[in-house]
């Protein structure tokens, strides 16, 4: 059984659309990951420092 393989060829405009979409997705994923890391750092580091600062400034 000989099956011929059909290869699709993209034009430059098609490739640009796909590449732009990929870049947007990559930027969105990177931005979401950065926001998650910032939230984790604020919770793990900022909360204890804020509690200590509140205790020093207010006294209770």
XYZ file of N, CA and C in Angstrom:
180
model
N 0.818 -1.177 0.000
C 0.000 0.000 0.000
C 0.868 1.249 0.000
N 0.845 1.923 -1.077
C 1.556 3.192 -1.172
C 0.569 4.327 -0.955
N 0.814 5.053 0.100
C -0.024 6.214 0.376
C 0.815 7.457 0.147
N 0.277 8.333 -0.597
C 1.003 9.586 -0.809
C 0.700 10.530 0.331
N 1.734 11.138 0.789
C 1.598 12.062 1.898
C 1.413 13.471 1.349
N 0.393 14.134 1.831
C 0.106 15.485 1.371
C 0.673 16.449 2.401
N 1.544 17.320 1.969
C 2.127 18.313 2.863
C 1.502 19.672 2.562
N 1.039 20.288 3.606
C 0.455 21.609 3.416
C 1.565 22.646 3.518
N 1.527 23.584 2.647
C 2.523 24.641 2.628
C 1.836 25.939 3.010
N 2.409 26.603 4.000
C 1.819 27.851 4.456
C 2.422 29.010 3.680
N 1.593 29.970 3.418
C 2.101 31.197 2.807
C 2.749 32.042 3.908
N 3.450 33.069 3.516
C 4.100 33.941 4.487
C 3.064 34.635 5.370
N 1.948 35.026 4.784
C 0.892 35.683 5.570
C 0.295 34.717 6.588
N 0.077 33.458 6.176
C -0.436 32.459 7.114
C 0.548 32.243 8.258
N 1.831 32.160 7.911
C 2.845 31.950 8.930
C 2.886 33.137 9.895
N 2.751 34.352 9.367
C 2.749 35.540 10.225
C 1.583 35.514 11.205
N 0.409 35.099 10.736
C -0.761 35.016 11.613
C -0.541 33.994 12.721
N -0.026 32.842 12.357
C 0.220 31.784 13.350
C 1.297 32.232 14.335
N 2.348 32.850 13.832
C 3.439 33.305 14.695
C 2.962 34.389 15.652
N 2.165 35.317 15.168
C 1.629 36.388 16.014
C 0.743 35.799 17.117
N -0.071 34.822 16.746
C -0.945 34.174 17.725
C -0.117 33.437 18.784
N 0.950 32.785 18.344
C 1.830 32.068 19.269
C 2.526 33.038 20.212
N 2.988 34.165 19.685
C 3.640 35.162 20.532
C 2.676 35.738 21.567
N 1.441 36.018 21.151
C 0.445 36.530 22.090
C 0.174 35.525 23.201
N 0.038 34.261 22.835
C -0.217 33.215 23.826
C 0.970 33.087 24.787
N 2.184 33.142 24.245
C 3.372 33.037 25.078
C 3.478 34.223 26.033
N 3.183 35.426 25.550
C 3.213 36.609 26.410
C 2.165 36.515 27.506
N 0.964 36.070 27.141
C -0.117 35.948 28.122
C 0.237 34.912 29.190
N 0.818 33.787 28.787
C 1.210 32.761 29.755
C 2.325 33.257 30.674
N 3.284 33.986 30.109
C 4.381 34.524 30.914
C 3.868 35.557 31.905
N 2.968 36.418 31.459
C 2.400 37.434 32.350
C 1.609 36.779 33.485
N 0.864 35.737 33.171
C 0.092 35.038 34.203
C 1.024 34.371 35.216
N 2.101 33.778 34.741
C 3.057 33.131 35.645
C 3.732 34.163 36.543
N 4.073 35.321 35.991
C 4.681 36.383 36.797
C 3.720 36.875 37.870
N 2.462 37.049 37.507
C 1.473 37.507 38.492
C 1.310 36.467 39.613
N 1.343 35.201 39.270
C 1.232 34.155 40.283
C 2.430 34.181 41.228
N 3.637 34.368 40.688
C 4.830 34.433 41.534
C 4.801 35.658 42.432
N 4.318 36.779 41.913
C 4.216 37.993 42.731
C 3.232 37.765 43.884
N 2.112 37.117 43.594
C 1.122 36.837 44.642
C 1.710 35.908 45.706
N 2.432 34.890 45.289
C 3.040 33.957 46.250
C 4.068 34.679 47.115
N 4.891 35.517 46.488
C 5.897 36.251 47.260
C 5.253 37.231 48.231
N 4.185 37.903 47.804
C 3.510 38.822 48.714
C 2.916 38.094 49.912
N 2.374 36.926 49.677
C 1.780 36.173 50.778
C 2.852 35.624 51.707
N 3.905 35.038 51.153
C 4.908 34.374 51.999
C 5.881 35.348 52.645
N 6.192 36.457 51.990
C 7.167 37.399 52.536
C 6.469 38.661 53.059
N 5.556 39.186 52.294
C 4.927 40.448 52.663
C 4.043 40.361 53.890
N 3.334 39.290 54.030
C 2.424 39.155 55.172
C 3.176 39.130 56.501
N 4.208 38.306 56.668
C 4.937 38.353 57.941
C 5.627 39.698 58.201
N 6.195 40.303 57.159
C 6.846 41.607 57.339
C 5.809 42.662 57.707
N 4.645 42.587 57.076
C 3.573 43.518 57.418
C 3.087 43.341 58.842
N 3.000 42.116 59.288
C 2.572 41.864 60.672
C 3.596 42.411 61.660
N 4.888 42.216 61.368
C 5.930 42.733 62.261
C 5.915 44.263 62.251
N 5.772 44.863 61.091
C 5.721 46.324 61.009
C 4.506 46.868 61.762
N 3.378 46.204 61.630
C 2.172 46.638 62.353
C 2.390 46.530 63.854
N 3.038 45.465 64.291
C 3.305 45.273 65.721
C 4.265 46.362 66.230
N 5.277 46.716 65.403
C 6.224 47.763 65.831
C 5.574 49.137 65.862
N 4.724 49.433 64.876
C 4.123 50.757 64.796
C 2.944 50.938 65.737
N 2.072 49.966 65.825
C 0.859 50.079 66.638
C 1.112 49.586 68.050
N 1.840 48.508 68.182
C 2.197 48.016 69.512
C 1.367 46.833 69.960
N 0.428 46.395 69.183
C -0.364 45.224 69.540
C -0.834 44.517 68.314
